[in-house]
PDB file of C-alpha atoms in Angstrom:
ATOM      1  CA  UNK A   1      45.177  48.580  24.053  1.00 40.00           C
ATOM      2  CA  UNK A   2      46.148  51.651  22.233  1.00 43.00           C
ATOM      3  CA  UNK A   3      45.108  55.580  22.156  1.00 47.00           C
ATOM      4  CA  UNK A   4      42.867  54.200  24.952  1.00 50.00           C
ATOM      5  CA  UNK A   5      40.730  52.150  22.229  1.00 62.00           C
ATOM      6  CA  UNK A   6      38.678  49.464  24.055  1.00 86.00           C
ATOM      7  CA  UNK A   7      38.977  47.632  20.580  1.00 94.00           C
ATOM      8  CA  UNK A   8      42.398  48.389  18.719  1.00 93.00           C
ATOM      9  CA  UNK A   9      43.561  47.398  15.492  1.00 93.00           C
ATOM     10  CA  UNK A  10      44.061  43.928  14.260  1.00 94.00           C
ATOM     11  CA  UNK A  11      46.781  43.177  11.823  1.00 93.00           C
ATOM     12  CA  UNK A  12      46.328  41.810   9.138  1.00 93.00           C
ATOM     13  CA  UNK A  13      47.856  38.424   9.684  1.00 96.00           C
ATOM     14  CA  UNK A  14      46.416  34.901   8.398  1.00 97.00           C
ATOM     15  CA  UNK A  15      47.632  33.166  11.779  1.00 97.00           C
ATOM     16  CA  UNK A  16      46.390  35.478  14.068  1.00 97.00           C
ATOM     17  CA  UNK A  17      43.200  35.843  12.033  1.00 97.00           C
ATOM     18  CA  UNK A  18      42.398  31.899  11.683  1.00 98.00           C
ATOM     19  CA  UNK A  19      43.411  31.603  15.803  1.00 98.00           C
ATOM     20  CA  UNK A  20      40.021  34.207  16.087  1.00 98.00           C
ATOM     21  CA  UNK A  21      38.267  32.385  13.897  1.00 98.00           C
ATOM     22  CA  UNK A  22      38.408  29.149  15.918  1.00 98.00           C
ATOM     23  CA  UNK A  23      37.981  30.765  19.117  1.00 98.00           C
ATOM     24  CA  UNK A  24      34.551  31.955  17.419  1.00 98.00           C
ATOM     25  CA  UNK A  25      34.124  28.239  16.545  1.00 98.00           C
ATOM     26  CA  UNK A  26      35.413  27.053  13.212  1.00 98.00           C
ATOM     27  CA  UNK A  27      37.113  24.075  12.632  1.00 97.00           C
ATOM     28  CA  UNK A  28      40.418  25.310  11.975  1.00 97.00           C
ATOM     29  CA  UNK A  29      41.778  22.261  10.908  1.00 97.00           C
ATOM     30  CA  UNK A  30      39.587  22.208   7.633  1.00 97.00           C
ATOM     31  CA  UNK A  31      39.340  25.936   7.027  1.00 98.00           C
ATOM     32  CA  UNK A  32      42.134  28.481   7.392  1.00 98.00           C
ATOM     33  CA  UNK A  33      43.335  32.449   6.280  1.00 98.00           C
ATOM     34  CA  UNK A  34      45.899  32.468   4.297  1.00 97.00           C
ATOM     35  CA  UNK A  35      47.982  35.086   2.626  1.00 96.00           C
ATOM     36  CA  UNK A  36      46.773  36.337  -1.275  1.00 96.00           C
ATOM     37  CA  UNK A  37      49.786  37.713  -2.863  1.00 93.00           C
ATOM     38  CA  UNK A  38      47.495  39.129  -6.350  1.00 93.00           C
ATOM     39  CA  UNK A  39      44.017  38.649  -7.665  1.00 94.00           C
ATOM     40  CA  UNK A  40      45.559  38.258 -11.360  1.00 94.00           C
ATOM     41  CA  UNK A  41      44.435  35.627 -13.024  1.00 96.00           C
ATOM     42  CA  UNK A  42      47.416  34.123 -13.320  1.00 96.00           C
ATOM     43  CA  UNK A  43      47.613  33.687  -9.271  1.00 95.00           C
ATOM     44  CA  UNK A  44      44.661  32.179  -8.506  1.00 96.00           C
ATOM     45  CA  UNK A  45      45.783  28.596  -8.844  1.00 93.00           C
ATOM     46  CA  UNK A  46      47.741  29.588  -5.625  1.00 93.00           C
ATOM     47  CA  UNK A  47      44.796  30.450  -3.455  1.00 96.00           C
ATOM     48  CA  UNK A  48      42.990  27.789  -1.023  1.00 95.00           C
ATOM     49  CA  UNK A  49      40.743  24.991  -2.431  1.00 94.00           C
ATOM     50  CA  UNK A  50      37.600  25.282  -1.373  1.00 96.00           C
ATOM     51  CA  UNK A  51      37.943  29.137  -1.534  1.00 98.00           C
ATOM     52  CA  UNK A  52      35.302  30.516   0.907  1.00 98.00           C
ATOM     53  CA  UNK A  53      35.627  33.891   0.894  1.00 98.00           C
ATOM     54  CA  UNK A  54      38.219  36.924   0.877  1.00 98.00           C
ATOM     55  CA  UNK A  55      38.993  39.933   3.564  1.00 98.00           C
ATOM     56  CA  UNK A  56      40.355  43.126   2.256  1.00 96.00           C
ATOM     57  CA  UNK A  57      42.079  45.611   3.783  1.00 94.00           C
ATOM     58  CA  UNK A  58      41.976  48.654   2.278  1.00 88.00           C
ATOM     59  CA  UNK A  59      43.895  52.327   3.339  1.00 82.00           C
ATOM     60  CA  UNK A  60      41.356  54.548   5.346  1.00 74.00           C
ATOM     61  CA  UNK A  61      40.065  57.220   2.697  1.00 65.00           C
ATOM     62  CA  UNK A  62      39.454  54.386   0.343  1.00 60.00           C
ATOM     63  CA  UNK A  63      36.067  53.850   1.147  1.00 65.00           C
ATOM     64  CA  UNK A  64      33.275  53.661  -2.046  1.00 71.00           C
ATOM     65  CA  UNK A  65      30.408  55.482  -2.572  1.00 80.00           C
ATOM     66  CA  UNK A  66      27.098  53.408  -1.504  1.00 88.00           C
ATOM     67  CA  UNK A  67      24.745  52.548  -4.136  1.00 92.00           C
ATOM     68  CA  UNK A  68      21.079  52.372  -2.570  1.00 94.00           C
ATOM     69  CA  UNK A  69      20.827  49.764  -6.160  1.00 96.00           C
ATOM     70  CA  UNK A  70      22.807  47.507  -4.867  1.00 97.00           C
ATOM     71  CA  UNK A  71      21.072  46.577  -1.068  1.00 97.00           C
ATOM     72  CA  UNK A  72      21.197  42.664  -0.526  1.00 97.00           C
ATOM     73  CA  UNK A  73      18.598  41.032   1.288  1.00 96.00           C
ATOM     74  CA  UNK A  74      17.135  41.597   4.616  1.00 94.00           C
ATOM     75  CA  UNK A  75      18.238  37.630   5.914  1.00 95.00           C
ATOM     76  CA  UNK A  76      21.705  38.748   5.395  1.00 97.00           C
ATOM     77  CA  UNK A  77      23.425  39.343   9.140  1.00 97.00           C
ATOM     78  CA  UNK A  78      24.899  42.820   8.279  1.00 98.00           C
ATOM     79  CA  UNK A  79      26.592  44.416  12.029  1.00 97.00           C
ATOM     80  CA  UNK A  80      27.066  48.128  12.281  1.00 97.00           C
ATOM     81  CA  UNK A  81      30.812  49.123  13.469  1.00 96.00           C
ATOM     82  CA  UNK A  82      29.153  51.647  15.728  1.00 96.00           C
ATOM     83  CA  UNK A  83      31.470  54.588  17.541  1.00 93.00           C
ATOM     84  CA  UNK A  84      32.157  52.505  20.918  1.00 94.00           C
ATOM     85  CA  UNK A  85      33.532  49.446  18.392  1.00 95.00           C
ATOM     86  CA  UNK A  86      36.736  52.101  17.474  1.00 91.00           C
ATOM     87  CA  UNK A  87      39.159  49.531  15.371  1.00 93.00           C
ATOM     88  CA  UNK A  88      36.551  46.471  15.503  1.00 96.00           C
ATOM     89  CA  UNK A  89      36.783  45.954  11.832  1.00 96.00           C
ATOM     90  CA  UNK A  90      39.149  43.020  11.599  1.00 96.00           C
ATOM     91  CA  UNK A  91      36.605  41.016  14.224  1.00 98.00           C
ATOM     92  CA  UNK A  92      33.173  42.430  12.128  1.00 98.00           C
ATOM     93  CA  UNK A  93      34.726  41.306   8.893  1.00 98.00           C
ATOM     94  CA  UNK A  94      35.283  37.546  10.640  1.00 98.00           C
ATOM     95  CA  UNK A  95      31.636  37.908  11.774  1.00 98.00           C
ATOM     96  CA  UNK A  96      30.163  38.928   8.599  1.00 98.00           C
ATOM     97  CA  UNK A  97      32.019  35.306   7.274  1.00 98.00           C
ATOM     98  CA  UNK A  98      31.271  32.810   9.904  1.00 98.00           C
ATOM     99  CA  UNK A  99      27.818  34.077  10.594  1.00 98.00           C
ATOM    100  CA  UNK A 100      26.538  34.155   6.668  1.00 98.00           C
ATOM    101  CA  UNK A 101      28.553  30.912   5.630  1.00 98.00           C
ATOM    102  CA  UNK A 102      26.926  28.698   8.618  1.00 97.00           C
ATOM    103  CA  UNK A 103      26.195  25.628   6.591  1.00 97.00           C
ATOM    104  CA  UNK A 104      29.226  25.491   4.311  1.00 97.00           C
ATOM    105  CA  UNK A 105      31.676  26.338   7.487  1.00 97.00           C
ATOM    106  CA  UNK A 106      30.029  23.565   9.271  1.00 96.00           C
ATOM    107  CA  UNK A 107      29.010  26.114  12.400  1.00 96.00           C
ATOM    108  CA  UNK A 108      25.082  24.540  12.213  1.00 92.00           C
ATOM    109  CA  UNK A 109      23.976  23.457  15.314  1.00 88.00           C
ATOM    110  CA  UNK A 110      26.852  23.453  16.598  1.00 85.00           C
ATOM    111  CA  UNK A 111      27.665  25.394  20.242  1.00 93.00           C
ATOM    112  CA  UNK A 112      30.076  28.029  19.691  1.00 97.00           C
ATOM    113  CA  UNK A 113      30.689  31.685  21.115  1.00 97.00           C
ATOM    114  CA  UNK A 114      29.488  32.674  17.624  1.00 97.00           C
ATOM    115  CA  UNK A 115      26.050  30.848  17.723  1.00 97.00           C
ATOM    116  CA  UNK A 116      25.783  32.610  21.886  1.00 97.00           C
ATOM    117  CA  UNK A 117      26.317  36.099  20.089  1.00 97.00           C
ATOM    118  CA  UNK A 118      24.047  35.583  17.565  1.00 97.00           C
ATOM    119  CA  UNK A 119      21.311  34.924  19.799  1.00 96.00           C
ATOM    120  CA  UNK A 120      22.047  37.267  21.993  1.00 96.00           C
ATOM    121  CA  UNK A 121      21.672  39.228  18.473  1.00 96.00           C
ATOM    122  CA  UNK A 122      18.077  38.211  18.040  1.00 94.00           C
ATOM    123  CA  UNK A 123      17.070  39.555  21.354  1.00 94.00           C
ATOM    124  CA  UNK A 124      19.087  42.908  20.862  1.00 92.00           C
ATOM    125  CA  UNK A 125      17.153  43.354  17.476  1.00 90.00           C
ATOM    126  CA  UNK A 126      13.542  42.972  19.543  1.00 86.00           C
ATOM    127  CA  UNK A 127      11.467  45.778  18.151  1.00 77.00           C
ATOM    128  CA  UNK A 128      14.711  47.879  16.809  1.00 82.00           C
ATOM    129  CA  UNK A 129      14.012  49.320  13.172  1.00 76.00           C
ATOM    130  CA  UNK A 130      17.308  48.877  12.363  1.00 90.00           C
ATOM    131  CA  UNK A 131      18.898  45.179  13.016  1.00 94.00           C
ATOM    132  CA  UNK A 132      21.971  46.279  12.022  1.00 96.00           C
ATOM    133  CA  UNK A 133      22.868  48.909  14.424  1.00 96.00           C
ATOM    134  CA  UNK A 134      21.437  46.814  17.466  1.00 96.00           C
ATOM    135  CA  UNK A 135      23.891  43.864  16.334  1.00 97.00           C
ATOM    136  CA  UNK A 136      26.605  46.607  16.658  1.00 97.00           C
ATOM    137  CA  UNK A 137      25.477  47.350  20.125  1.00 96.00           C
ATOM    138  CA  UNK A 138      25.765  43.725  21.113  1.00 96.00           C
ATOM    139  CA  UNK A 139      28.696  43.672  20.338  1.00 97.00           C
ATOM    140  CA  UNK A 140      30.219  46.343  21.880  1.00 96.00           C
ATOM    141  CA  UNK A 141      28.605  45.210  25.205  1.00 95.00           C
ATOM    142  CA  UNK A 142      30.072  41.681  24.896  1.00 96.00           C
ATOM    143  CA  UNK A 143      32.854  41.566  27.004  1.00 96.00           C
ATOM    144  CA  UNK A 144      33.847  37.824  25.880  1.00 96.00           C
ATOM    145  CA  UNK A 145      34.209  38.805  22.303  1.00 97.00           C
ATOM    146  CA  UNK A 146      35.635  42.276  23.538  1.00 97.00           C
ATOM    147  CA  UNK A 147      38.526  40.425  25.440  1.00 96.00           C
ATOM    148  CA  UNK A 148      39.065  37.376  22.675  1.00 97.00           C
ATOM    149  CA  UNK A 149      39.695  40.443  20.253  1.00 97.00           C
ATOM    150  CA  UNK A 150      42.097  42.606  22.416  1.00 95.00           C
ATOM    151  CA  UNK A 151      44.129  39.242  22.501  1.00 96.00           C
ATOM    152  CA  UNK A 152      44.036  38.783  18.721  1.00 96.00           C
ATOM    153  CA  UNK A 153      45.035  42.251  18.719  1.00 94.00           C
ATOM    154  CA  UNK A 154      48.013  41.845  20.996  1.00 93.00           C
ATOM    155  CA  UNK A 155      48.935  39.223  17.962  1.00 94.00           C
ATOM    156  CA  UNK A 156      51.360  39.663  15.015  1.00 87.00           C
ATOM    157  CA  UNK A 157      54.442  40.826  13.151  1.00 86.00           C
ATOM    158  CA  UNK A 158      54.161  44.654  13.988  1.00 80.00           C
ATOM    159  CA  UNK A 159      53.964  46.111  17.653  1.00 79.00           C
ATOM    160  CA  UNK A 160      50.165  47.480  18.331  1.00 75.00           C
ATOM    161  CA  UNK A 161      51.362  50.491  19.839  1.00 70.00           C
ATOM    162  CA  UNK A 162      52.772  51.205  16.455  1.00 67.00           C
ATOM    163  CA  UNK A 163      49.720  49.889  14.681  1.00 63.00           C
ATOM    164  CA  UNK A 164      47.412  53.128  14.085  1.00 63.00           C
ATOM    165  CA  UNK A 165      44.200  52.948  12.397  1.00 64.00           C
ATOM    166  CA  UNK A 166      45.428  53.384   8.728  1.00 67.00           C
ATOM    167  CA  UNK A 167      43.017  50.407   7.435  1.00 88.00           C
ATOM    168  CA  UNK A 168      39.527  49.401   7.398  1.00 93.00           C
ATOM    169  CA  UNK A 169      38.472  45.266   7.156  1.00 96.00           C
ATOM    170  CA  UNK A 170      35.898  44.362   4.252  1.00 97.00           C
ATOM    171  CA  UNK A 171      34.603  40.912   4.015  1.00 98.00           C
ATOM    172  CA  UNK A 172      33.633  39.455   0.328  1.00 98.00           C
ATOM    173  CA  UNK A 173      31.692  35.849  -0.024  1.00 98.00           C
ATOM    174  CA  UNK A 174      29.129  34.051  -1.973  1.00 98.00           C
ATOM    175  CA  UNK A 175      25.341  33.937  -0.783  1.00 98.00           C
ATOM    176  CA  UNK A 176      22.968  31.998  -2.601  1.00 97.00           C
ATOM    177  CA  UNK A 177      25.195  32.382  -5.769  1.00 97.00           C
ATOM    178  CA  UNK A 178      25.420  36.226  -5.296  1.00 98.00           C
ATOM    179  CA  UNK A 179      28.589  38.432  -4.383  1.00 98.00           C
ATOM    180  CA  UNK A 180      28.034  40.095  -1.174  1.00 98.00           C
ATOM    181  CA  UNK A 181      30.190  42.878   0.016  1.00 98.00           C
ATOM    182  CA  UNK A 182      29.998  43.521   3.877  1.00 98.00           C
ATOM    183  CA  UNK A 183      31.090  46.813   5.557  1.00 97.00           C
ATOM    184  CA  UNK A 184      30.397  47.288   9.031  1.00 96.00           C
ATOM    185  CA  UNK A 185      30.974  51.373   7.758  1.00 94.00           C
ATOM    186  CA  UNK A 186      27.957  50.899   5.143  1.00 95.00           C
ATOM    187  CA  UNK A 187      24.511  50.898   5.930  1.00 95.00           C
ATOM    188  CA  UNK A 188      23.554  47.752   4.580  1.00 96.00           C
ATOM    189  CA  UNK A 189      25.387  44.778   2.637  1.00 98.00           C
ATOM    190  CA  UNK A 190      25.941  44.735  -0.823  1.00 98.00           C
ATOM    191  CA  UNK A 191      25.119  42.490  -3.250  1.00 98.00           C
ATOM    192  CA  UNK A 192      27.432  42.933  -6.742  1.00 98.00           C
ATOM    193  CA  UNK A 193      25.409  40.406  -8.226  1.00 98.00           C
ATOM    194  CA  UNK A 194      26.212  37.006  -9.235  1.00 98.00           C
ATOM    195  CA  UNK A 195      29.178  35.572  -9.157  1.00 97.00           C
ATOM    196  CA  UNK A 196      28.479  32.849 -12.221  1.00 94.00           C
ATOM    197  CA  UNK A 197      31.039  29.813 -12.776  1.00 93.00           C
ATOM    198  CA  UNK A 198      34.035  31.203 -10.934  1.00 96.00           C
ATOM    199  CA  UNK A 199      33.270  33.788  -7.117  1.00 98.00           C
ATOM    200  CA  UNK A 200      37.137  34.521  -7.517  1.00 98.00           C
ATOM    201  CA  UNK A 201      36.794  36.128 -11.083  1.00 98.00           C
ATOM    202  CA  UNK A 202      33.904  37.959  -9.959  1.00 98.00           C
ATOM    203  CA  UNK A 203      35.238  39.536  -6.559  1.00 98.00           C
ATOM    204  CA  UNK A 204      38.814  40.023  -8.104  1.00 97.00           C
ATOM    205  CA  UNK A 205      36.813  42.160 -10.657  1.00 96.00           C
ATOM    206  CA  UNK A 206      34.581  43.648  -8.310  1.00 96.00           C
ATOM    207  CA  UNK A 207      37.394  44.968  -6.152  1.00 94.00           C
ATOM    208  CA  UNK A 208      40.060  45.559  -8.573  1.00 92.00           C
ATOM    209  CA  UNK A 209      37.429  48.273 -10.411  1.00 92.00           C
ATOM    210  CA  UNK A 210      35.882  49.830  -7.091  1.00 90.00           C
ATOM    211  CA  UNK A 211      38.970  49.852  -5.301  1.00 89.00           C
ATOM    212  CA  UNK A 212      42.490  49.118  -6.900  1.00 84.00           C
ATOM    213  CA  UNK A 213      41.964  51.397  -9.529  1.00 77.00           C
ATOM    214  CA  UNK A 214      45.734  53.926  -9.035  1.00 68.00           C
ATOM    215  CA  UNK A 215      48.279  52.128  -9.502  1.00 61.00           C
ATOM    216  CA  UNK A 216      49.785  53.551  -7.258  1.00 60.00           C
ATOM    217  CA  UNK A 217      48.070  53.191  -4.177  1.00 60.00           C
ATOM    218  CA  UNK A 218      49.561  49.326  -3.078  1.00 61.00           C
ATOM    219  CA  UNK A 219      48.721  49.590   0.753  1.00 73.00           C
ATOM    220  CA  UNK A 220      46.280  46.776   0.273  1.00 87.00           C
ATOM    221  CA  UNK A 221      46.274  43.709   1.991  1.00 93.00           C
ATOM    222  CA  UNK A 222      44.059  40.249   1.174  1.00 96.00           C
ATOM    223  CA  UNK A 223      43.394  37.591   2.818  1.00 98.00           C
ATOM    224  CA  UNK A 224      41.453  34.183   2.335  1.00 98.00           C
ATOM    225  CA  UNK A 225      39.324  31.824   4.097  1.00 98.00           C
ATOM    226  CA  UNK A 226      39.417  27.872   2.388  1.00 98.00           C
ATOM    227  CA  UNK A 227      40.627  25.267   3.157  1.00 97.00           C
ATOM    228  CA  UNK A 228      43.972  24.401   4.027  1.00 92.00           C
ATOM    229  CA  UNK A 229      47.074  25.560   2.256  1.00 78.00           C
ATOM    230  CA  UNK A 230      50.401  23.836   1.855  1.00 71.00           C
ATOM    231  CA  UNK A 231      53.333  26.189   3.663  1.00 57.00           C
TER     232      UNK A 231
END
């Protein structure tokens, strides 16, 4: 751990990120991270096939303004990154995937560390007004998911000591045909409306205007979740 963070930052790193995944409980042999070098059109021949969704990591002081116009749905597991989760972002993105994607990922019915936290969710959110911000509290008390990320975070190219908190983890995916946007920093999940014939066009659109927009700011990182890629 670092700065005495019980959960310190995890690189962003397509190995050490699909290594997580499985440990949560997806099949890592049909679905992996992988490295996305531009969101040009151009590029996108290049990125996994099936595509099922994309984590950004954006500098801190990059966040957007929320739009109370844009709420998703209720049914959409949305986790707080309360205080005591410090540098949790990496693991709530992952969460935010897996835990909205459960029939496409093939994670239904199946018996995973994801599937015992989620339950555990369901009690957590007994008679809380906000479901949200009890998920985030079940989380910070799980010590198994606590201890799988510190050894994620231990992961990686760069030394963690040396890491700092100079990013924040967004996850962006497809539900029910719509974009969704999920922040563990915002109060609820967004929904950026559909994504018609092509989810890549729409996100690369979606982040390139709400996020990308000096061209000089490059300390962005992406990363996506399909299926997998040759090296």
């Amino acid at each position: 751990m670092t700065d005495g963070a019980r959960w310190p930052p995890m690189e962003s790193n397509p190995t050490v990120m699909t290594e997580f995944a499985g440990k949560l409980g997806l099949n890592t042999d049909e679905w992996q991270f992988a490295d996305v070098w531009s969101l040009d059109e151009e590029m996108w021949s290049f990125l996994p096939d099936p595509l099922a969704a994309l984590i950004m990591l954006r500098p801190s002081g990059h966040a957007t303004e929320v739009d109370d116009g844009l709420k998703g749905d209720d049914s959409v597991f949305h986790l707080r990154q309360i205080g005591r989760l410090d540098q949790a972002c990496g693991t709530i993105a992952i969460i935010h995937i897996l835990a909205n994607s459960m029939e496409r990922l093939g994670l239904v019915g199946e018996e995973t560390r994801l599937q015992a936290f989620m339950e555990e969710c369901k009690a957590a959110e007994a008679g809380k007004v906000v479901a949200a911000q009890a998920r985030g509290e079940a989380l910070a008390n799980n010590s198994v998911l606590n201890e799988l990320h510190d050894e994620a975070a231990e992961q990686g190219d760069t030394d963690l000591s040396q890491r700092g908190s100079s990013g924040h983890f967004i996850a962006f995916f497809d539900i029910d045909g719509d974009l969704y946007e999920l922040d563990g920093c915002k109060p609820f999940p967004i929904n950026h409306g559909p994504t018609g014939d092509s989810f890549i066009a729409r996100a690369s659109d979606v982040i390139k205007t709400n996020y990308m927009k000096d061209p000089e700011q490059i300390n962005f990182t992406l990363m996506a979740l399909g299926g997998p890629v040759e090296q």
